mmCIF file of C-alpha atoms in Angstrom:
data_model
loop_
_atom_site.group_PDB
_atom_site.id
_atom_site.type_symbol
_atom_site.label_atom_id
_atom_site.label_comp_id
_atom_site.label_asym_id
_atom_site.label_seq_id
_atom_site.Cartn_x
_atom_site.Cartn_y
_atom_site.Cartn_z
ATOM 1 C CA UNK A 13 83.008 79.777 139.125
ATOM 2 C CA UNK A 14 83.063 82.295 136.518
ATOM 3 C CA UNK A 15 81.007 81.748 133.018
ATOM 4 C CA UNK A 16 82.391 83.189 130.065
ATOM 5 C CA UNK A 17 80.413 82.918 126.513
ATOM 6 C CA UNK A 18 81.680 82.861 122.703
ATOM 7 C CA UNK A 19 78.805 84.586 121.233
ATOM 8 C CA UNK A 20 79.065 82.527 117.365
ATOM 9 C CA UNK A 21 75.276 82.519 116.971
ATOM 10 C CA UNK A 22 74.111 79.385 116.738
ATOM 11 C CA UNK A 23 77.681 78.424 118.009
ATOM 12 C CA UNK A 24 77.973 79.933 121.025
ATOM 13 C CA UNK A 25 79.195 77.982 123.456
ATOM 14 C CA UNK A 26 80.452 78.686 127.317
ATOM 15 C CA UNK A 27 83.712 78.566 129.308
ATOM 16 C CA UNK A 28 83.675 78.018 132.547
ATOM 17 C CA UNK A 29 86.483 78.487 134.827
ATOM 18 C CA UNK A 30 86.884 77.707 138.758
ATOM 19 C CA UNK A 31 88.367 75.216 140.879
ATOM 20 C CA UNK A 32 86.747 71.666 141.064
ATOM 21 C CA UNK A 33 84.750 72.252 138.252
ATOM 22 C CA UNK A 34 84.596 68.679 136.830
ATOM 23 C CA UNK A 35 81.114 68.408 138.304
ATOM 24 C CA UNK A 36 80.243 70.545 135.758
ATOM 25 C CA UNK A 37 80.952 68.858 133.238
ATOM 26 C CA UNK A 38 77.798 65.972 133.837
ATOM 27 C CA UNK A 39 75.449 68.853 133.615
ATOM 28 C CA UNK A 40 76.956 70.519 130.798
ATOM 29 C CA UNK A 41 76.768 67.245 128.973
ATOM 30 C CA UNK A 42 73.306 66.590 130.174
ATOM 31 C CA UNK A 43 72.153 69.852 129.074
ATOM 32 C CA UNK A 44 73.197 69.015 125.843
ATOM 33 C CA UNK A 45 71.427 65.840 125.423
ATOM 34 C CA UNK A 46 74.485 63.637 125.731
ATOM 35 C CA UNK A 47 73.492 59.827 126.360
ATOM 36 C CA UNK A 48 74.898 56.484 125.142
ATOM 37 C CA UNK A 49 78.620 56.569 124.073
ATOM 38 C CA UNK A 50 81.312 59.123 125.045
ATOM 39 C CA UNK A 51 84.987 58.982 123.639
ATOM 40 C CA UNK A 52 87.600 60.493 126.449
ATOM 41 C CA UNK A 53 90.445 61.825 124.238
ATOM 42 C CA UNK A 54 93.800 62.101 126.289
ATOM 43 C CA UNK A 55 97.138 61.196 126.649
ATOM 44 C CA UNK A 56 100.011 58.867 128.303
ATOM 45 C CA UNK A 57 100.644 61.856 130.514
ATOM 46 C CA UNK A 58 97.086 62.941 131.795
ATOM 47 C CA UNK A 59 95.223 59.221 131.887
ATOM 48 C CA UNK A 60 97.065 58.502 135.080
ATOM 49 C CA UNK A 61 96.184 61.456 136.713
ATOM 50 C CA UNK A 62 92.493 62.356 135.911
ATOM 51 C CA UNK A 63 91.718 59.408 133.095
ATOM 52 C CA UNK A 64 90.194 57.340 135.241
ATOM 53 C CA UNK A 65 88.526 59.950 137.634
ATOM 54 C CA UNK A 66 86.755 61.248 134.266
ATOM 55 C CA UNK A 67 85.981 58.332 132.799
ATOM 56 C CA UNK A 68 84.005 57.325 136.401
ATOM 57 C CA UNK A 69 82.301 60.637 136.654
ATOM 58 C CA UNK A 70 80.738 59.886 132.574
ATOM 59 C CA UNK A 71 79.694 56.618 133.725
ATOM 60 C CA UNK A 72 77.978 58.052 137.166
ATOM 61 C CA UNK A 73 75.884 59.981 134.406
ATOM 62 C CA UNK A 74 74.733 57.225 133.021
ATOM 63 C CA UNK A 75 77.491 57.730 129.875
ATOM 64 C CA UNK A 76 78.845 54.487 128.136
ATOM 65 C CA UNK A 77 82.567 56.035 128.156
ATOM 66 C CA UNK A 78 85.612 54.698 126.150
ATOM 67 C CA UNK A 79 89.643 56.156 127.354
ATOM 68 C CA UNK A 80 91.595 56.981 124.234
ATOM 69 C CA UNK A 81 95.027 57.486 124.946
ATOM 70 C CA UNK A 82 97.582 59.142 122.819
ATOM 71 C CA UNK A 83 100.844 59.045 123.047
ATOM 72 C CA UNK A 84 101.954 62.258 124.668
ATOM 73 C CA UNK A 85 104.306 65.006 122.653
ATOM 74 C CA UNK A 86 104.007 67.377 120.103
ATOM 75 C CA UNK A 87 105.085 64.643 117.495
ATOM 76 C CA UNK A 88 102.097 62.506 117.725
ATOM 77 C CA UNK A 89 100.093 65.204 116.599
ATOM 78 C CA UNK A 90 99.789 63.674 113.248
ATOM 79 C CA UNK A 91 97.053 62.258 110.428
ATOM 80 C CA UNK A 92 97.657 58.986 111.624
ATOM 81 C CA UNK A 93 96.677 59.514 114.888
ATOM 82 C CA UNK A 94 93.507 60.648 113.216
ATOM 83 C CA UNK A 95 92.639 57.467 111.372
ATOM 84 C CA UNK A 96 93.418 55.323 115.185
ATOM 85 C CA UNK A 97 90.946 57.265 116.821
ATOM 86 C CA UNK A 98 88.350 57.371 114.253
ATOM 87 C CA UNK A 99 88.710 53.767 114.762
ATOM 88 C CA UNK A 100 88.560 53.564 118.436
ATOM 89 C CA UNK A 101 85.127 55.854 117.838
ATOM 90 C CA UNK A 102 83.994 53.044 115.775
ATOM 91 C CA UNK A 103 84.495 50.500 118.326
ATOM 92 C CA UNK A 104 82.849 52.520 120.914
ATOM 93 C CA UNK A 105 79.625 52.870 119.033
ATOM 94 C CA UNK A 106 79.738 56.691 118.287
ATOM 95 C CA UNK A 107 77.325 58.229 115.879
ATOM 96 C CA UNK A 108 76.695 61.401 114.556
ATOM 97 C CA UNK A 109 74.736 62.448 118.134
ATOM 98 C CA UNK A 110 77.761 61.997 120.349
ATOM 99 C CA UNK A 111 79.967 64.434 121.800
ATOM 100 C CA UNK A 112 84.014 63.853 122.025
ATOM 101 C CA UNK A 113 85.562 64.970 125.639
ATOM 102 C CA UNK A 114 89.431 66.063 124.950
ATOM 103 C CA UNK A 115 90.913 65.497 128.344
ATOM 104 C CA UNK A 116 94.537 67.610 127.983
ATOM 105 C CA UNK A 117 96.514 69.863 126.868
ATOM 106 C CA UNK A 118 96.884 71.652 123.568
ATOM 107 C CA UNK A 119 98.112 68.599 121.417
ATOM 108 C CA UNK A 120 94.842 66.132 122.681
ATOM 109 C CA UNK A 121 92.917 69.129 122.200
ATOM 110 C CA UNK A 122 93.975 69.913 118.601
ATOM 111 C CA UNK A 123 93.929 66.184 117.720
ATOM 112 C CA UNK A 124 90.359 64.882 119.312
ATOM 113 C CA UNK A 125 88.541 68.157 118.122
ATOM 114 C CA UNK A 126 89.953 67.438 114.709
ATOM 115 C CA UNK A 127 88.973 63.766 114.965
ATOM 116 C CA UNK A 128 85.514 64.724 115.955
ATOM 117 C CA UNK A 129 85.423 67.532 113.148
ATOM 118 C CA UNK A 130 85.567 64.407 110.532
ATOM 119 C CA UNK A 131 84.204 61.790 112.320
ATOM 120 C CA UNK A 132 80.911 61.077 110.015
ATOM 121 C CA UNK A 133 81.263 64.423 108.913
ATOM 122 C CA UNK A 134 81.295 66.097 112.363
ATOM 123 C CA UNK A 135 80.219 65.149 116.036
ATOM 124 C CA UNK A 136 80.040 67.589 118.902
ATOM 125 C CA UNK A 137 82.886 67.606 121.074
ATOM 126 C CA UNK A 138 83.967 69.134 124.309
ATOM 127 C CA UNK A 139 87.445 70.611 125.652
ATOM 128 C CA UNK A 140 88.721 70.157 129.324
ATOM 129 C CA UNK A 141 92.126 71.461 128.973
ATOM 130 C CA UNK A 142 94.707 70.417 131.563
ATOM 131 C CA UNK A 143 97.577 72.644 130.775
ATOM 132 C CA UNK A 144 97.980 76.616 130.685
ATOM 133 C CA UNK A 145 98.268 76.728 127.142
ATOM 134 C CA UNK A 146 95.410 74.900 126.189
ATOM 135 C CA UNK A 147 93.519 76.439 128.804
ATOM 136 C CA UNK A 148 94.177 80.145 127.632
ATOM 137 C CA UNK A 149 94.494 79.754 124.158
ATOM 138 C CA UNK A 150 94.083 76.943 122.305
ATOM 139 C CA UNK A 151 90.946 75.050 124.037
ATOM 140 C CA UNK A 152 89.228 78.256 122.348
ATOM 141 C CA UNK A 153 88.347 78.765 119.015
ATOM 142 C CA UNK A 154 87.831 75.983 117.381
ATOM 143 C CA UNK A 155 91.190 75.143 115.520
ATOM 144 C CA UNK A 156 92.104 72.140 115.135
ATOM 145 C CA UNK A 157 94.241 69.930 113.060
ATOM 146 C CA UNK A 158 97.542 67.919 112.933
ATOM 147 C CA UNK A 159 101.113 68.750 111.733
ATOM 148 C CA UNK A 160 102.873 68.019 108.602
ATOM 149 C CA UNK A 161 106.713 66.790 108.352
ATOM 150 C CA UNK A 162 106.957 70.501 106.828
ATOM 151 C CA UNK A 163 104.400 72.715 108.561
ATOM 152 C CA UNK A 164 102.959 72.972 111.569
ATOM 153 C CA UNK A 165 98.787 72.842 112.063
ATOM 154 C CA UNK A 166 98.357 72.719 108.063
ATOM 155 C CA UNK A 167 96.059 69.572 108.053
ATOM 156 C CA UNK A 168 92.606 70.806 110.417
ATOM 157 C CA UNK A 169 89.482 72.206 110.564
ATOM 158 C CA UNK A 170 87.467 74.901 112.535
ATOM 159 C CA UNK A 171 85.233 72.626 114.731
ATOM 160 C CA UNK A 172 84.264 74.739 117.687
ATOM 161 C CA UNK A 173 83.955 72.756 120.631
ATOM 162 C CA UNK A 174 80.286 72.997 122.191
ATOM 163 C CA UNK A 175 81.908 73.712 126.021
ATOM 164 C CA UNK A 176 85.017 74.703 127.771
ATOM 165 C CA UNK A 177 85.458 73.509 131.259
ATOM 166 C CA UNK A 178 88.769 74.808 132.979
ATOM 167 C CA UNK A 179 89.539 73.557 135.985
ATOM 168 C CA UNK A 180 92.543 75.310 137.555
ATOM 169 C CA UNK A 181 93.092 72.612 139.719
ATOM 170 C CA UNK A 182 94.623 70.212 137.181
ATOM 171 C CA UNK A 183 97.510 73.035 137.152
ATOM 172 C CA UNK A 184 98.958 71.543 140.849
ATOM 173 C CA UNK A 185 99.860 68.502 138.904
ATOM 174 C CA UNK A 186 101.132 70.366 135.430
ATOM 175 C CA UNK A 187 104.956 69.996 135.317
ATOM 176 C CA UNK A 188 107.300 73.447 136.044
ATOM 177 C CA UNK A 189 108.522 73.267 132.060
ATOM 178 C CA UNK A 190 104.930 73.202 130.842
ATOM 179 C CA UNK A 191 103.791 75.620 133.185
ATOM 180 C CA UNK A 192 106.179 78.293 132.024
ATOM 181 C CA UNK A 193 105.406 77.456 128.911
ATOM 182 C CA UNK A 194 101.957 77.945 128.785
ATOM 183 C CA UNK A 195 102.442 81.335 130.371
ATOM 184 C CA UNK A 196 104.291 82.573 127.168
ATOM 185 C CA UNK A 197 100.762 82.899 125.739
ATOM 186 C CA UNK A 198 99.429 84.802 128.759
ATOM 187 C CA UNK A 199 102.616 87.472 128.172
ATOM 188 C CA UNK A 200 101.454 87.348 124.595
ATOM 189 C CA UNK A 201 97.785 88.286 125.025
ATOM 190 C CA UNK A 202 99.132 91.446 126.987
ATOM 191 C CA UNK A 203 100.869 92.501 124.501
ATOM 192 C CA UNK A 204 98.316 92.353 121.928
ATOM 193 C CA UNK A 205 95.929 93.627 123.728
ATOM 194 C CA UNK A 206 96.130 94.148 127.793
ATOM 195 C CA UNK A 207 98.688 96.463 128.714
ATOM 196 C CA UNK A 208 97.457 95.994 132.521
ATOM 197 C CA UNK A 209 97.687 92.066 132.003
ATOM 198 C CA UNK A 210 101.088 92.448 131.291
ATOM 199 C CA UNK A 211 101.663 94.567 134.228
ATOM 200 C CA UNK A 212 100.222 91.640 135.603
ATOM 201 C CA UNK A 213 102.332 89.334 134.476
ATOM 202 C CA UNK A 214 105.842 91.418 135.268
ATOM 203 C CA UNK A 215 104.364 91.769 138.763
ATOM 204 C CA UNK A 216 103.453 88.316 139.437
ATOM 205 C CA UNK A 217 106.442 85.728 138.273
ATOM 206 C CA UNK A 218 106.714 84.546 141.531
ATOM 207 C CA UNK A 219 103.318 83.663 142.589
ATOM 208 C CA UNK A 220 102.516 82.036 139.070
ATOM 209 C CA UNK A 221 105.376 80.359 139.057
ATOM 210 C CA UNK A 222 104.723 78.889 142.437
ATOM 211 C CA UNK A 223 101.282 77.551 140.891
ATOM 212 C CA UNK A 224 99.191 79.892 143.601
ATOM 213 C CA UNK A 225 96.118 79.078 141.990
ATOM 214 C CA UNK A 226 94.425 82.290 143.407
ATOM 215 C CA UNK A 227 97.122 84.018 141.252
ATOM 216 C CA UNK A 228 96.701 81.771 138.055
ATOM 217 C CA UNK A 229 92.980 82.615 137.756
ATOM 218 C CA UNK A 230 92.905 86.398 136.564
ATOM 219 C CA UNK A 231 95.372 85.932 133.745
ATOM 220 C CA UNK A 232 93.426 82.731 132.487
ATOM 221 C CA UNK A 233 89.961 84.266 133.080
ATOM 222 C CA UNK A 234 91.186 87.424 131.504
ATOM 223 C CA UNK A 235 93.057 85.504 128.446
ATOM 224 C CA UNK A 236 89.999 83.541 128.090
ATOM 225 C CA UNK A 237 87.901 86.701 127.855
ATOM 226 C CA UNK A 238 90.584 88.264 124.948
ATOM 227 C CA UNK A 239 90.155 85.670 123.243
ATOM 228 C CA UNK A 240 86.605 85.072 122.944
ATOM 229 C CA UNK A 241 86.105 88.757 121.890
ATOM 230 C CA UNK A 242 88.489 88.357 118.820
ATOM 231 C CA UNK A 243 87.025 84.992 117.951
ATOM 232 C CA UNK A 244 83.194 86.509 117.896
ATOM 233 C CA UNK A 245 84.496 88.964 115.885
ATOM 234 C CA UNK A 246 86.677 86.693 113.154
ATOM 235 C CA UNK A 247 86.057 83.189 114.187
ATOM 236 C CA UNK A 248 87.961 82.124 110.453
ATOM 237 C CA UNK A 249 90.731 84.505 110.711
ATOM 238 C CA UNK A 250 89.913 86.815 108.015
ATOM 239 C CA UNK A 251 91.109 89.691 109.674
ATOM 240 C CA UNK A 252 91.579 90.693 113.332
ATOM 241 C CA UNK A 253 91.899 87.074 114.731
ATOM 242 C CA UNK A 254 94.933 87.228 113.026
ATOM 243 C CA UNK A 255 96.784 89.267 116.247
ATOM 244 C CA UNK A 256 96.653 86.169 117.874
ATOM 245 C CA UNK A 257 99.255 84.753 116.079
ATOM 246 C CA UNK A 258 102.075 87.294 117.656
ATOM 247 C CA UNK A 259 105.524 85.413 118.010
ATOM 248 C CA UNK A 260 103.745 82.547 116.130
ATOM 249 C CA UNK A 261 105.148 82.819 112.229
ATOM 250 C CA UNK A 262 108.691 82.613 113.860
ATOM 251 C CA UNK A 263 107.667 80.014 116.255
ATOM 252 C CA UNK A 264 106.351 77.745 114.121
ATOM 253 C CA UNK A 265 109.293 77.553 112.117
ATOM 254 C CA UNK A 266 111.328 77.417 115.192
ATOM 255 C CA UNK A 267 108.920 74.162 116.028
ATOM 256 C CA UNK A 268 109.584 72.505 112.748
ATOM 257 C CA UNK A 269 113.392 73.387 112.858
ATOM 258 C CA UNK A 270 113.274 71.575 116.158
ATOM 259 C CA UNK A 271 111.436 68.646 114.623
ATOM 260 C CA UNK A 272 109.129 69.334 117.512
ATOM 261 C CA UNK A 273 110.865 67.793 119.886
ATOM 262 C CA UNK A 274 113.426 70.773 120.822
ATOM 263 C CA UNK A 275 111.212 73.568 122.144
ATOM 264 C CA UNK A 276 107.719 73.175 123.658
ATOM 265 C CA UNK A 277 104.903 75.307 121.775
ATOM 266 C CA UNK A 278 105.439 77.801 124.813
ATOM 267 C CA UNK A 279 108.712 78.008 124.494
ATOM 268 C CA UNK A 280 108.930 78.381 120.332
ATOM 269 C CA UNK A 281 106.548 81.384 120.693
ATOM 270 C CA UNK A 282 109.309 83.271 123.478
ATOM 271 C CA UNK A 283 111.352 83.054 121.271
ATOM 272 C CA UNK A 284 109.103 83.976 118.715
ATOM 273 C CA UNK A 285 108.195 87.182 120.227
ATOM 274 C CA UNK A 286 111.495 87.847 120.876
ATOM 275 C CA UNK A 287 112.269 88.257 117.120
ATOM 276 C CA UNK A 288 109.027 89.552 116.283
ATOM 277 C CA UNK A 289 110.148 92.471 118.881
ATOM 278 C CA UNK A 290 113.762 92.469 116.941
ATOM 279 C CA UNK A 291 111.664 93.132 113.944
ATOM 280 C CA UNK A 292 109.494 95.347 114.921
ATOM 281 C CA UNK A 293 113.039 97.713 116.354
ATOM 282 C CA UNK A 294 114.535 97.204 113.044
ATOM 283 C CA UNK A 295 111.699 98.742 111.120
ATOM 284 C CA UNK A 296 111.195 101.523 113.730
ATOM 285 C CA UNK A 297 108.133 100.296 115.035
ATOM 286 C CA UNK A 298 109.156 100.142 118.119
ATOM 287 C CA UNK A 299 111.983 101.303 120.388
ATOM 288 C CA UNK A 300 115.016 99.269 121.961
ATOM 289 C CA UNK A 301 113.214 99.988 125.285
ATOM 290 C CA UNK A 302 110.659 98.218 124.243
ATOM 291 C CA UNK A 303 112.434 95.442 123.009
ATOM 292 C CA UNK A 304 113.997 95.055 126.456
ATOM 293 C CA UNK A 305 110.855 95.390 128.684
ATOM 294 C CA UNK A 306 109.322 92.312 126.616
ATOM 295 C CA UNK A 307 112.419 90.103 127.008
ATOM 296 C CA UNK A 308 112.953 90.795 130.929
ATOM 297 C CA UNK A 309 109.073 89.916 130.881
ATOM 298 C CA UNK A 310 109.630 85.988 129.087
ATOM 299 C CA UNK A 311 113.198 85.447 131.015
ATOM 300 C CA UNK A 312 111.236 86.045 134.082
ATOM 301 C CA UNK A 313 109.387 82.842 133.265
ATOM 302 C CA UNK A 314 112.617 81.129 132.547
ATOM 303 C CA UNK A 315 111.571 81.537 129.227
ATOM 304 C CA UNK A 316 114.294 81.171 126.344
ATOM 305 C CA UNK A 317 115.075 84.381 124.136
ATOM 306 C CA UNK A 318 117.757 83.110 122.643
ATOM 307 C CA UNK A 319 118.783 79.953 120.275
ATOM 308 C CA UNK A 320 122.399 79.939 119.452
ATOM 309 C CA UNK A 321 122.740 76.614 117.715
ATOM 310 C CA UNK A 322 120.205 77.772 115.416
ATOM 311 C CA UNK A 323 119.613 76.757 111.564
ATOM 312 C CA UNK A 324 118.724 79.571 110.450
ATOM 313 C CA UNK A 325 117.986 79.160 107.135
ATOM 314 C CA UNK A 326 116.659 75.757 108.337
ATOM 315 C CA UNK A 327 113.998 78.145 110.172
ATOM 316 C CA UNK A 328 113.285 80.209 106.966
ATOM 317 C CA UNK A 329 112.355 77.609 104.514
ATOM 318 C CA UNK A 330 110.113 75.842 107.619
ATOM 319 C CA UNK A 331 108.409 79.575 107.856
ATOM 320 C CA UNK A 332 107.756 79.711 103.924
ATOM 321 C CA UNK A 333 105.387 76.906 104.702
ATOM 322 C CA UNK A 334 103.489 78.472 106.746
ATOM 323 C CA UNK A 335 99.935 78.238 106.459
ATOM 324 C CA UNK A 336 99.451 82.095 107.453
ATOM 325 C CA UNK A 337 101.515 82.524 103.885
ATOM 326 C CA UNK A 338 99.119 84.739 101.005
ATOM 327 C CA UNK A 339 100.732 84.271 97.664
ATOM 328 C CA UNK A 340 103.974 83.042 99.052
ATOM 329 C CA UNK A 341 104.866 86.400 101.066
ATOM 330 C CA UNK A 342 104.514 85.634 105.175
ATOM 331 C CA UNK A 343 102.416 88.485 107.197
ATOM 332 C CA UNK A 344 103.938 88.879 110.698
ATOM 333 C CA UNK A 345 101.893 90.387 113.275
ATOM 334 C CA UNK A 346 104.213 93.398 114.707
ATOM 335 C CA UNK A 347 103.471 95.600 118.194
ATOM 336 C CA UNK A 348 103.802 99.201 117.219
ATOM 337 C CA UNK A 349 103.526 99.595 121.428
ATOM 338 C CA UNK A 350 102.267 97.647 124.580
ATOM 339 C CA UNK A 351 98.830 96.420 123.769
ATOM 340 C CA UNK A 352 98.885 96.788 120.086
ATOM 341 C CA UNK A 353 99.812 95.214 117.316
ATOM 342 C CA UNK A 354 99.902 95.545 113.312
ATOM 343 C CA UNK A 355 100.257 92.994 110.244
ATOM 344 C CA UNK A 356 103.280 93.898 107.954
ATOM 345 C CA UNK A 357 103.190 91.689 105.035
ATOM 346 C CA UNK A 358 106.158 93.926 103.337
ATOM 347 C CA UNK A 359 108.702 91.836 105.259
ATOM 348 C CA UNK A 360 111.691 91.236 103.095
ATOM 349 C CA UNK A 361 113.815 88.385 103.681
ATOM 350 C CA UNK A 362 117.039 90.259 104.904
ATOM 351 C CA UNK A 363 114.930 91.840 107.263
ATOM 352 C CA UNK A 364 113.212 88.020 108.281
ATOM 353 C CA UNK A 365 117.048 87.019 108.579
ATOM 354 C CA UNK A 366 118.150 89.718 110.615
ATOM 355 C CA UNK A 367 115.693 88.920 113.375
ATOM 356 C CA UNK A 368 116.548 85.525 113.371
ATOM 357 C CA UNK A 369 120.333 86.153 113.844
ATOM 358 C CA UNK A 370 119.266 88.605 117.152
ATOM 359 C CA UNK A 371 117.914 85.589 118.522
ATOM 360 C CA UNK A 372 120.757 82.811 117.453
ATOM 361 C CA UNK A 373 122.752 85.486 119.040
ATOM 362 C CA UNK A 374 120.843 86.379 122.176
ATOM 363 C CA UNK A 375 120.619 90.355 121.262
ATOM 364 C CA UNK A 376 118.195 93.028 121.878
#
């Protein structure tokens, strides 16, 4: 099992990543004092795979755990769902020294660490992501929040979670859709910042694809360990935590022009990247080779790079709500090469729409 720290001071907190690792998570709790109640955040997805399992391996340690079950999907990430399971918390018997276990992907995730982030003002909580995305990207960090019917992730917090515990074996049971999905964020951390992860990545379609879990475990490790470096360094996203957000701007409003039911999160930022790349070539930050070694890199993954049904102004007025936005004008985070990337917030509209139209029509 590998150990991997996010040095925040007095916030630190571990990852750990290996196979069977849900052992771990009794001692990490009982390192941290846990004892009475425990609140299991998941969904209708994951409870009938590993809700029960979890729920029995809390009570073995002497936990008093209650199952909390969301509905599964992107849409139920919402304030409502907030106010249920501060309620269900209630019922339990949580108080302020109790500790929140988000059993899923990157939706339970978001939602439970918000929940604890409010619940009497904040209560620890821990992540055990289930899915590729949450387990490279958003299970670290400590954003959370909920959508709005006009922006996506505008209603949250920064409540870092006290643990990560990955266990790569919940990826057997992670559908094929999801899986590529999740990878999307992988291809992204290369190019932000890895040029030999996404080497990696071009390589090794096949074997990821196949879920060879021997395969899977450098690109999360090494995703988890990008990410906890930019974190430590700007855990509020005051400056370079920012990168992270490559292919994001565009996805997001690709998300909300979808009504979050069209595109997976995975899939959004593809195509995000894709016109981020499309923008980046029509500045002259980078070339059209470029451009194409990116795209051949997200349609391995049966990735989408292209939308042609797409609203496109739709799209723009859903990215002018974005919560990235500083005085109204966007900032898009642009490679200038493999492994590096820039913010522009000179962007003009005509240039935003351009982009967009390379990807309604499946250019570049």
């Amino acid at each position: 099992m590998t150990q991997i720290d996010v040095s925040l001071g007095e916030r630190s907190y571990p990852i750990h990543i290996g196979l069977d690792t849900m052992p771990v998570l009794q001692d990490v709790l009982s390192r941290l004092g846990a004892r009475g109640a425990v609140a299991i955040v998941t969904d209708s997805n994951v409870a009938p795979l590993y809700g029960a399992a979890v729920d029995q391996l809390l009570g073995e340690a002497g936990l008093w755990p209650r199952l909390c079950v969301l509905q599964a999907g992107e849409e139920n990430k919402r304030l409502d769902r907030i106010e249920w399971l501060c309620g269900e918390f209630l019922k339990a018997g949580l108080d302020r020294s109790s500790i929140v276990v988000a059993l899923g992907g990157g939706v339970v995730g978001d939602v439970a660490g918000f929940a604890a982030a409010v619940y009497m003002r904040g209560i620890r909580f821990v992540q055990v992501p289930t899915t590729i995305v949450a387990q490279v990207d958003s299970s670290v960090g400590g954003k959370t929040g909920v959508n709005h019917p006009l922006a996506k992730n505008i209603i949250g917090s920064f409540h870092q979670p006290i643990a990560v515990v990955i266990d790569l074996t919940f990826l057997r049971s992670l559908p094929d859709r999801e899986l590529r999905a999740g990878l999307a964020e992988v291809i992204k951390h290369g190019v932000i910042a890895d040029a030999a992860l996404f080497e990696y990545m071009e390589a090794s379609a096949e074997r990821l694809l196949a879920k060879d879990l021997a395969a899977l475990e450098h690109p999360i490790r090494r995703s988890c360990e990008i990410k906890a470096s930019i974190v430590a360094e700007d855990e509020r996203e005051q400056g370079l935590r920012a990168i992270l957000n490559y292919g994001h701007t565009f996805g997001h409003g690709f998300e909300a022009a979808g009504k979050y039911a069209r595109f997976l999160h995975g899939e959004a930022v593809a195509l995000g990247m894709h016109a981020a790349a499309a923008l980046a070539q029509e500045i002259g930050l980078v070339d059209e080779a470029f451009v194409q070694r990116q795209r051949d890199c997200i349609e391995a993954y049966g990735l989408p790079v292209a939308w042609p049904e797409m609203p496109v102004d739709v799209v723009l007025e859903a990215m002018q709500h974005d919560k990235k936005a500083v005085g109204g004008a966007l900032k898009f985070i642009l490679a200038d090469g493999m492994a590096h990337v820039i913010q522009r917030k000179d962007i003009t509209e005509a240039q935003t729409r351009a982009a967009l139209e390379a990807v309604r029509e499946g250019r570049g």
